[in-house]
């Protein structure tokens, strides 16, 4: 009889354990969780509502939301993706609803609904749960795995490693000892601190459609930008933090960010400006909050009472420059409270992404954030956990 150990009682571990037991009801499946709590990230996720997935139904579009692992995940999503997640929860009595920005939540808007669903599923199927069980070492003997759980040695013939993201590489030493390549873990999804910038006076203001890039980089991220009392946040900033995570870590989070406030080209800005003629500059023709518009005018020292037709070439260029390439100095980061993830982890070069089985050891599978996979905000991180958990569970039981 098969003995399957799932290391980690998070989203990926639960999905893996449930799928393994469903596929091989005779197998002994045990979740080993080092703390005394299960699914603790699910509980706090999405501001307590759990953003389960994203209503993105094209696999190639879905993959674009993963700064690390997108290309490789394509192979995994072919087996289980957004539609399957929605169906999976629906079949277990949990309906999801979609918000305007495509994020999907349980209709209860309570992360507890997801926890209750996963918890009742392991009870119904007979998956064992062992809390306060920390795995610290794996020894491989023939086809069997001996794992050190606290101070006890336990034997299994399949292992699913789903122990989540780790802030320090030392946390994954036990996997490096087995030969796994671990990509240095660093944070992703954070907001930018701007201690010296006066734009913080506008805290709470959102520019709805910006384009943001790190000075010197070619990559641009679009979306709303939120001004906070410590600097900048919002989707455009969070996406930049994710796609540039490695670069920003190398810069020790000291860099300059460049904002195009309405995400328009020079021609489009000029077209809008031409339309204004004798209107006063104080009336902002762009899709920008008025307080922000006044701040920008003050920044380039343009008199608000001037009309657009009175605006000379020099001032027009200064205005265009602040609208298109407004530069702010960033010094440090703040973790986004709604969602943060680890960039880095076990290298995907060690994994068969069709099955989630290790390429180094037959019978060992990986799932979730332990892998060098991370997504932007919007439900993509859980989707990666459900997908890789499902595949690891299914294939370990076959
Ligand atoms: C505040 C916050 C909000 C978030 N909100 C969202 C959201 O709304 N939508 C979204 O898509 N993503 C969200 N995320 C990201 C998402 O929560 C994670 O990507 C996801 O939980 C990863 O699941 P996992 O099972 O791989 O890891 P985890 O959830 O981290 O679970 C791993 C488990 O393994 C255990 N463990 C670790 N080491 C060992 C060991 N050696 N032995 C035994 N057990 C071990 C840990 O205690 C933990 O319980 C959020 C993250 C945070 C921090």
Coordinates of C-alpha atoms and ligand atoms in Angstrom, one line a residue:
X1 CA 0.0 0.0 0.0
X2 CA 1.2 3.4 -1.0
X3 CA 2.3 5.8 1.8
X4 CA 2.3 9.5 0.6
X5 CA 3.6 12.3 2.8
X6 CA 2.6 15.8 1.9
X7 CA 5.0 18.3 3.5
X8 CA 3.2 21.6 4.3
X9 CA -0.5 22.3 5.2
X10 CA -1.0 25.3 2.8
X11 CA -3.1 25.6 -0.3
X12 CA -0.8 23.5 -2.5
X13 CA -0.4 20.8 0.2
X14 CA -4.1 20.5 0.7
X15 CA -4.9 20.3 -3.0
X16 CA -2.1 17.7 -3.4
X17 CA -3.3 15.6 -0.5
X18 CA -7.0 15.6 -1.5
X19 CA -6.2 14.8 -5.1
X20 CA -3.8 12.0 -4.2
X21 CA -6.3 10.4 -1.8
X22 CA -9.1 10.7 -4.3
X23 CA -7.0 9.0 -7.0
X24 CA -5.8 6.3 -4.7
X25 CA -8.3 5.8 -1.9
X26 CA -6.3 2.9 -0.5
X27 CA -3.2 5.0 0.0
X28 CA -2.2 6.4 3.3
X29 CA -1.9 10.2 2.8
X30 CA -0.7 12.4 5.6
X31 CA -0.2 16.1 5.7
X32 CA 2.8 17.1 7.9
X33 CA 2.5 20.7 9.0
X34 CA 5.2 22.3 11.1
X35 CA 2.9 24.8 12.9
X36 CA -0.3 24.2 14.9
X37 CA -2.3 25.9 12.2
X38 CA -3.4 24.8 8.7
X39 CA -4.0 27.1 5.7
X40 CA -2.9 30.1 7.6
X41 CA -2.1 32.1 4.4
X42 CA -5.5 31.2 2.9
X43 CA -7.1 32.6 6.0
X44 CA -5.4 36.1 5.7
X45 CA -5.4 36.1 1.9
X46 CA -7.2 38.8 -0.2
X47 CA -7.8 40.9 2.9
X48 CA -9.6 37.9 4.6
X49 CA -11.7 37.2 1.5
X50 CA -9.3 34.8 -0.4
X51 CA -8.8 35.8 -4.0
X52 CA -9.0 32.2 -5.1
X53 CA -8.1 32.7 -8.8
X54 CA -8.5 35.1 -11.7
X55 CA -11.1 35.0 -14.4
X56 CA -8.5 34.6 -17.1
X57 CA -9.5 31.8 -19.4
X58 CA -6.7 31.9 -22.0
X59 CA -3.7 29.8 -20.9
X60 CA -1.2 32.0 -22.8
X61 CA -2.7 35.2 -21.2
X62 CA -2.7 33.5 -17.8
X63 CA 1.0 32.7 -18.1
X64 CA 1.9 36.4 -18.7
X65 CA 1.0 37.1 -15.1
X66 CA 3.9 35.1 -13.7
X67 CA 7.3 37.0 -13.7
X68 CA 8.9 33.7 -12.8
X69 CA 7.5 30.3 -14.1
X70 CA 5.0 31.6 -16.7
X71 CA 6.6 29.8 -19.6
X72 CA 7.0 26.5 -17.7
X73 CA 3.5 26.7 -16.1
X74 CA 2.0 26.5 -19.6
X75 CA 2.6 22.8 -19.5
X76 CA 0.9 22.4 -16.1
X77 CA -2.1 24.7 -17.0
X78 CA -2.9 22.4 -19.9
X79 CA -3.9 19.8 -17.3
X80 CA -5.5 22.1 -14.7
X81 CA -6.2 25.8 -14.9
X82 CA -8.7 28.5 -13.9
X83 CA -11.7 26.7 -15.3
X84 CA -10.8 23.6 -13.4
X85 CA -10.3 25.6 -10.2
X86 CA -13.8 27.1 -10.5
X87 CA -15.3 23.7 -11.3
X88 CA -13.3 22.0 -8.5
X89 CA -14.7 24.4 -5.8
X90 CA -18.2 24.4 -7.4
X91 CA -18.3 20.6 -7.2
X92 CA -17.6 20.9 -3.5
X93 CA -20.3 23.5 -2.9
X94 CA -18.2 26.7 -3.2
X95 CA -19.3 29.1 -5.9
X96 CA -16.9 31.9 -6.8
X97 CA -17.8 35.4 -8.1
X98 CA -15.8 37.7 -10.3
X99 CA -15.1 41.3 -9.5
X100 CA -14.6 44.1 -12.2
X101 CA -10.9 43.6 -12.3
X102 CA -11.3 39.8 -12.8
X103 CA -10.3 38.7 -9.3
X104 CA -12.4 35.8 -8.1
X105 CA -13.6 35.3 -4.5
X106 CA -16.0 32.9 -2.8
X107 CA -19.5 34.3 -2.8
X108 CA -19.4 34.4 1.0
X109 CA -16.4 36.8 0.6
X110 CA -14.9 34.9 3.5
X111 CA -11.6 33.0 3.2
X112 CA -13.0 30.7 5.9
X113 CA -15.3 29.2 3.3
X114 CA -12.3 27.9 1.3
X115 CA -10.7 26.6 4.5
X116 CA -13.9 24.8 5.5
X117 CA -14.2 23.3 2.1
X118 CA -10.6 22.0 2.0
X119 CA -10.8 20.8 5.6
X120 CA -14.0 18.9 5.2
X121 CA -12.6 17.3 2.0
X122 CA -9.6 15.9 3.8
X123 CA -11.9 14.6 6.6
X124 CA -14.4 13.0 4.1
X125 CA -11.6 11.2 2.2
X126 CA -9.6 10.2 5.2
X127 CA -6.4 12.2 4.7
X128 CA -4.5 12.3 8.0
X129 CA -3.3 15.6 9.3
X130 CA -0.3 15.9 11.6
X131 CA 0.3 19.3 13.1
X132 CA 3.5 20.5 14.8
X133 CA 5.4 18.1 12.5
X134 CA 8.4 19.8 11.1
X135 CA 10.3 18.0 8.4
X136 CA 14.0 18.7 8.5
X137 CA 15.7 16.0 6.4
X138 CA 15.0 13.5 3.7
X139 CA 17.1 10.4 3.2
X140 CA 16.6 8.2 0.1
X141 CA 17.0 4.5 0.4
X142 CA 16.2 2.4 -2.7
X143 CA 12.6 3.4 -3.6
X144 CA 11.8 4.6 -0.1
X145 CA 12.1 8.0 1.6
X146 CA 12.9 8.4 5.3
X147 CA 12.0 11.8 6.6
X148 CA 13.0 13.4 9.9
X149 CA 9.8 14.7 11.4
X150 CA 10.7 16.6 14.6
X151 CA 13.0 13.9 16.1
X152 CA 11.3 10.9 14.6
X153 CA 12.2 9.0 11.4
X154 CA 9.2 8.1 9.3
X155 CA 9.1 6.1 6.0
X156 CA 7.1 6.9 2.9
X157 CA 7.2 5.8 -0.7
X158 CA 6.0 9.1 -2.2
X159 CA 6.8 12.6 -1.0
X160 CA 5.0 15.9 -2.0
X161 CA 7.0 18.9 -1.0
X162 CA 4.7 21.9 -0.6
X163 CA 6.2 23.9 2.2
X164 CA 5.8 27.3 0.7
X165 CA 8.1 30.3 0.2
X166 CA 11.1 30.9 2.5
X167 CA 12.6 34.3 3.0
X168 CA 16.2 32.8 3.4
X169 CA 18.0 30.3 1.3
X170 CA 19.2 28.6 4.5
X171 CA 15.5 27.4 5.0
X172 CA 15.9 25.2 2.0
X173 CA 19.3 23.7 2.9
X174 CA 17.7 20.3 3.4
X175 CA 16.7 20.3 -0.3
X176 CA 20.0 21.6 -1.5
X177 CA 21.6 18.6 0.4
X178 CA 19.6 16.4 -2.0
X179 CA 21.0 18.1 -5.0
X180 CA 18.2 20.6 -5.8
X181 CA 19.1 23.9 -7.3
X182 CA 17.6 26.7 -5.2
X183 CA 17.3 30.1 -6.7
X184 CA 18.1 32.7 -4.0
X185 CA 14.7 33.8 -2.5
X186 CA 13.9 37.5 -2.4
X187 CA 10.6 39.3 -1.9
X188 CA 8.1 40.1 -4.6
X189 CA 5.0 42.3 -4.5
X190 CA 5.9 45.3 -2.5
X191 CA 5.2 49.0 -2.5
X192 CA 7.8 51.8 -3.0
X193 CA 9.0 54.0 -0.1
X194 CA 9.7 57.7 -1.0
X195 CA 10.9 59.4 2.1
X196 CA 12.0 62.6 0.4
X197 CA 9.2 63.0 -2.1
X198 CA 6.4 65.6 -1.4
X199 CA 3.9 63.7 -3.6
X200 CA 3.0 61.7 -0.4
X201 CA 0.9 64.8 0.5
X202 CA -1.6 63.4 -2.0
X203 CA -2.0 60.1 -0.1
X204 CA -5.1 58.2 -0.9
X205 CA -5.3 59.6 -4.5
X206 CA -5.4 57.1 -7.4
X207 CA -4.3 57.8 -10.9
X208 CA -6.4 55.3 -12.8
X209 CA -4.3 54.6 -15.8
X210 CA -0.6 55.0 -15.5
X211 CA 2.5 53.4 -17.0
X212 CA 5.4 52.8 -14.7
X213 CA 9.0 51.8 -15.2
X214 CA 12.3 51.7 -13.3
X215 CA 14.7 54.3 -14.7
X216 CA 17.1 52.6 -17.0
X217 CA 14.8 49.6 -17.7
X218 CA 12.7 49.0 -20.8
X219 CA 9.9 47.1 -19.1
X220 CA 6.7 49.1 -18.5
X221 CA 3.8 48.1 -16.3
X222 CA 0.4 49.7 -16.7
X223 CA -2.5 50.2 -14.4
X224 CA -3.8 52.3 -11.5
X225 CA -1.3 53.9 -9.2
X226 CA -2.1 54.7 -5.6
X227 CA -0.3 57.5 -3.7
X228 CA 0.3 56.5 -0.1
X229 CA 1.6 58.2 3.0
X230 CA 4.9 56.4 2.5
X231 CA 5.2 56.5 -1.3
X232 CA 3.5 54.6 -4.1
X233 CA 1.4 51.5 -4.3
X234 CA -1.4 50.1 -6.5
X235 CA -1.4 47.6 -9.4
X236 CA 1.1 49.4 -11.6
X237 CA 3.7 49.6 -8.8
X238 CA 3.1 46.0 -7.5
X239 CA 3.5 44.6 -11.0
X240 CA 6.7 46.6 -11.4
X241 CA 8.0 45.2 -8.0
X242 CA 7.2 41.7 -9.3
X243 CA 8.7 41.9 -12.8
X244 CA 11.7 43.8 -11.6
X245 CA 12.1 41.9 -8.2
X246 CA 15.6 40.7 -8.9
X247 CA 16.9 44.1 -10.3
X248 CA 15.5 46.0 -7.4
X249 CA 17.0 43.6 -4.8
X250 CA 20.4 44.1 -6.6
X251 CA 19.9 47.9 -6.3
X252 CA 19.2 47.4 -2.6
X253 CA 15.8 49.1 -3.2
X254 CA 17.5 52.4 -4.0
X255 CA 16.3 53.5 -7.4
X256 CA 14.3 56.0 -9.5
X257 CA 10.8 55.3 -10.8
X258 CA 9.4 57.0 -13.9
X259 CA 5.7 57.5 -14.3
X260 CA 3.6 58.3 -17.4
X261 CA 0.5 59.6 -15.6
X262 CA -2.1 59.0 -18.2
X263 CA -0.3 56.2 -20.1
X264 CA -0.5 58.2 -23.4
X265 CA 2.0 58.8 -26.2
X266 CA 3.4 62.2 -26.9
X267 CA 1.1 62.5 -29.9
X268 CA -2.0 61.6 -27.8
X269 CA -1.1 64.1 -25.1
X270 CA -0.5 66.8 -27.8
X271 CA -3.9 66.0 -29.4
X272 CA -5.7 66.5 -26.1
X273 CA -3.8 69.7 -25.5
X274 CA -4.6 71.1 -28.9
X275 CA -8.3 70.6 -28.2
X276 CA -8.2 72.8 -25.1
X277 CA -7.5 76.1 -26.9
X278 CA -8.7 79.0 -24.7
X279 CA -9.6 76.9 -21.7
X280 CA -7.7 77.5 -18.5
X281 CA -4.9 75.1 -17.7
X282 CA -6.3 74.6 -14.2
X283 CA -9.0 72.4 -15.8
X284 CA -7.3 69.2 -16.4
X285 CA -8.1 67.5 -19.8
X286 CA -6.6 64.2 -18.8
X287 CA -8.0 61.3 -16.8
X288 CA -6.3 62.5 -13.6
X289 CA -7.5 63.4 -10.2
X290 CA -7.6 67.2 -9.9
X291 CA -5.3 67.4 -6.8
X292 CA -2.7 65.4 -8.7
X293 CA -3.0 67.7 -11.7
X294 CA -2.5 70.8 -9.6
X295 CA 0.5 69.1 -7.9
X296 CA 2.1 68.4 -11.4
X297 CA 1.4 72.0 -12.5
X298 CA 3.1 73.3 -9.4
X299 CA 6.0 71.0 -9.9
X300 CA 6.7 72.5 -13.4
X301 CA 5.9 76.0 -12.1
X302 CA 3.1 76.7 -14.6
X303 CA 0.6 79.3 -13.7
X304 CA -2.8 77.7 -13.4
X305 CA -4.7 80.8 -14.7
X306 CA -2.9 80.6 -18.1
X307 CA -4.9 79.3 -21.0
X308 CA -3.7 76.4 -23.1
X309 CA -3.2 78.7 -26.1
X310 CA -1.0 81.0 -24.0
X311 CA 1.3 78.1 -23.0
X312 CA 4.6 78.6 -24.7
X313 CA 6.7 75.9 -26.3
X314 CA 9.1 75.6 -23.4
X315 CA 6.2 75.2 -20.9
X316 CA 4.4 72.8 -23.1
X317 CA 7.6 70.6 -23.2
X318 CA 8.0 70.8 -19.5
X319 CA 4.4 69.8 -19.0
X320 CA 4.7 66.9 -21.4
X321 CA 7.8 65.8 -19.7
X322 CA 6.2 65.7 -16.3
X323 CA 3.1 63.9 -17.7
X324 CA 5.2 61.3 -19.5
X325 CA 8.4 60.9 -17.6
X326 CA 7.8 62.0 -14.0
X327 CA 10.7 60.8 -11.9
X328 CA 10.6 59.9 -8.2
X329 CA 13.3 58.7 -5.9
X330 CA 12.6 55.4 -4.1
X331 CA 14.5 54.4 -1.0
X332 CA 13.3 51.1 0.5
X333 CA 10.1 49.0 0.2
X334 CA 7.1 48.1 2.2
X335 CA 5.4 44.7 2.0
X336 CA 2.0 44.9 0.5
X337 CA -0.4 43.7 3.2
X338 CA -2.9 42.1 0.9
X339 CA -0.5 39.7 -0.8
X340 CA 3.2 39.1 -0.9
X341 CA 5.2 36.2 -2.3
X342 CA 8.7 34.9 -2.6
X343 CA 10.6 35.2 -5.9
X344 CA 13.0 32.3 -6.1
X345 CA 12.9 28.7 -4.6
X346 CA 13.5 25.3 -6.1
X347 CA 14.5 25.7 -9.7
X348 CA 12.0 24.5 -12.3
X349 CA 14.9 22.9 -14.2
X350 CA 14.7 20.2 -11.6
X351 CA 11.0 19.6 -12.2
X352 CA 8.8 17.9 -14.8
X353 CA 6.1 20.5 -15.1
X354 CA 3.6 18.0 -16.7
X355 CA 3.6 15.9 -13.5
X356 CA 5.4 18.0 -10.9
X357 CA 7.7 15.1 -10.3
X358 CA 11.3 15.8 -9.5
X359 CA 13.8 15.1 -12.3
X360 CA 16.3 14.1 -9.7
X361 CA 14.3 11.6 -7.7
X362 CA 11.4 9.4 -8.9
X363 CA 8.6 9.6 -6.3
X364 CA 9.3 13.1 -5.1
X365 CA 6.9 15.8 -6.2
X366 CA 6.9 19.6 -5.7
X367 CA 4.0 22.1 -5.5
X368 CA 3.3 25.7 -4.7
X369 CA 5.4 28.6 -3.7
X370 CA 8.4 26.5 -2.7
X371 CA 9.1 26.5 -6.5
X372 CA 10.6 29.3 -8.4
X373 CA 7.2 30.4 -9.5
X374 CA 5.4 33.6 -8.5
X375 CA 2.6 35.7 -9.9
X376 CA 1.4 39.2 -9.7
X377 CA -1.6 40.1 -7.5
X378 CA -5.1 39.0 -8.6
X379 CA -5.4 35.3 -7.6
X380 CA -2.5 34.1 -9.8
X381 CA -0.4 32.8 -6.9
X382 CA -3.2 30.6 -5.6
X383 CA -3.9 29.4 -9.1
X384 CA -0.3 28.2 -9.3
X385 CA -0.7 26.5 -6.0
X386 CA -4.0 24.7 -7.0
X387 CA -2.5 23.7 -10.4
X388 CA 0.8 22.3 -9.1
X389 CA -0.9 20.8 -6.0
X390 CA -3.4 19.0 -8.2
X391 CA -0.8 17.6 -10.6
X392 CA 1.6 16.5 -7.7
X393 CA -1.3 14.8 -6.0
X394 CA -2.7 13.1 -9.1
X395 CA 0.7 11.8 -10.3
X396 CA 2.0 10.7 -6.9
X397 CA -1.1 8.5 -6.7
X398 CA -0.9 7.0 -10.2
Ligands
LIG1 C1 -1.0 38.4 3.3 C2 -1.0 37.5 2.1 C3 -2.2 37.6 1.3 C4 -2.2 36.8 0.1 N1 -3.4 36.9 -0.6 C5 -3.4 36.1 -1.8 C6 -4.6 36.1 -2.6 O1 -5.6 36.7 -2.2 N2 -4.6 35.5 -3.8 C7 -3.5 34.8 -4.2 O2 -3.5 34.2 -5.3 N3 -2.4 34.7 -3.4 C8 -2.3 35.4 -2.3 N4 -1.2 35.3 -1.5 C9 -0.1 34.4 -1.9 C10 -0.6 33.0 -1.5 O3 -1.1 33.0 -0.2 C11 0.6 32.0 -1.6 O4 1.2 32.0 -2.9 C12 0.1 30.5 -1.3 O5 -0.5 30.5 0.0 C13 1.2 29.5 -1.4 O6 0.7 28.3 -1.0 P1 1.7 27.1 -0.6 O7 0.8 26.0 -0.1 O8 2.7 26.9 -1.6 O9 2.5 27.7 0.7 P2 2.0 28.2 2.1 O10 0.6 28.7 2.1 O11 3.1 29.1 2.6 O12 2.0 26.8 2.9 C14 3.2 26.1 3.3 C15 3.0 25.4 4.6 O13 4.1 24.6 4.8 C16 4.5 24.7 6.2 N5 5.9 24.3 6.3 C17 7.0 25.0 5.9 N6 8.1 24.3 6.1 C18 7.7 23.1 6.6 C19 8.5 22.0 7.0 N7 9.8 21.9 6.9 N8 7.8 20.9 7.5 C20 6.4 21.0 7.6 N9 5.7 22.0 7.2 C21 6.3 23.1 6.7 C22 4.2 26.1 6.5 O14 4.0 26.2 7.9 C23 2.9 26.4 5.8 O15 1.8 26.1 6.5 C24 -1.1 36.0 -0.3 C25 0.0 36.0 0.5 C26 0.1 36.7 1.7 C27 1.3 36.6 2.5

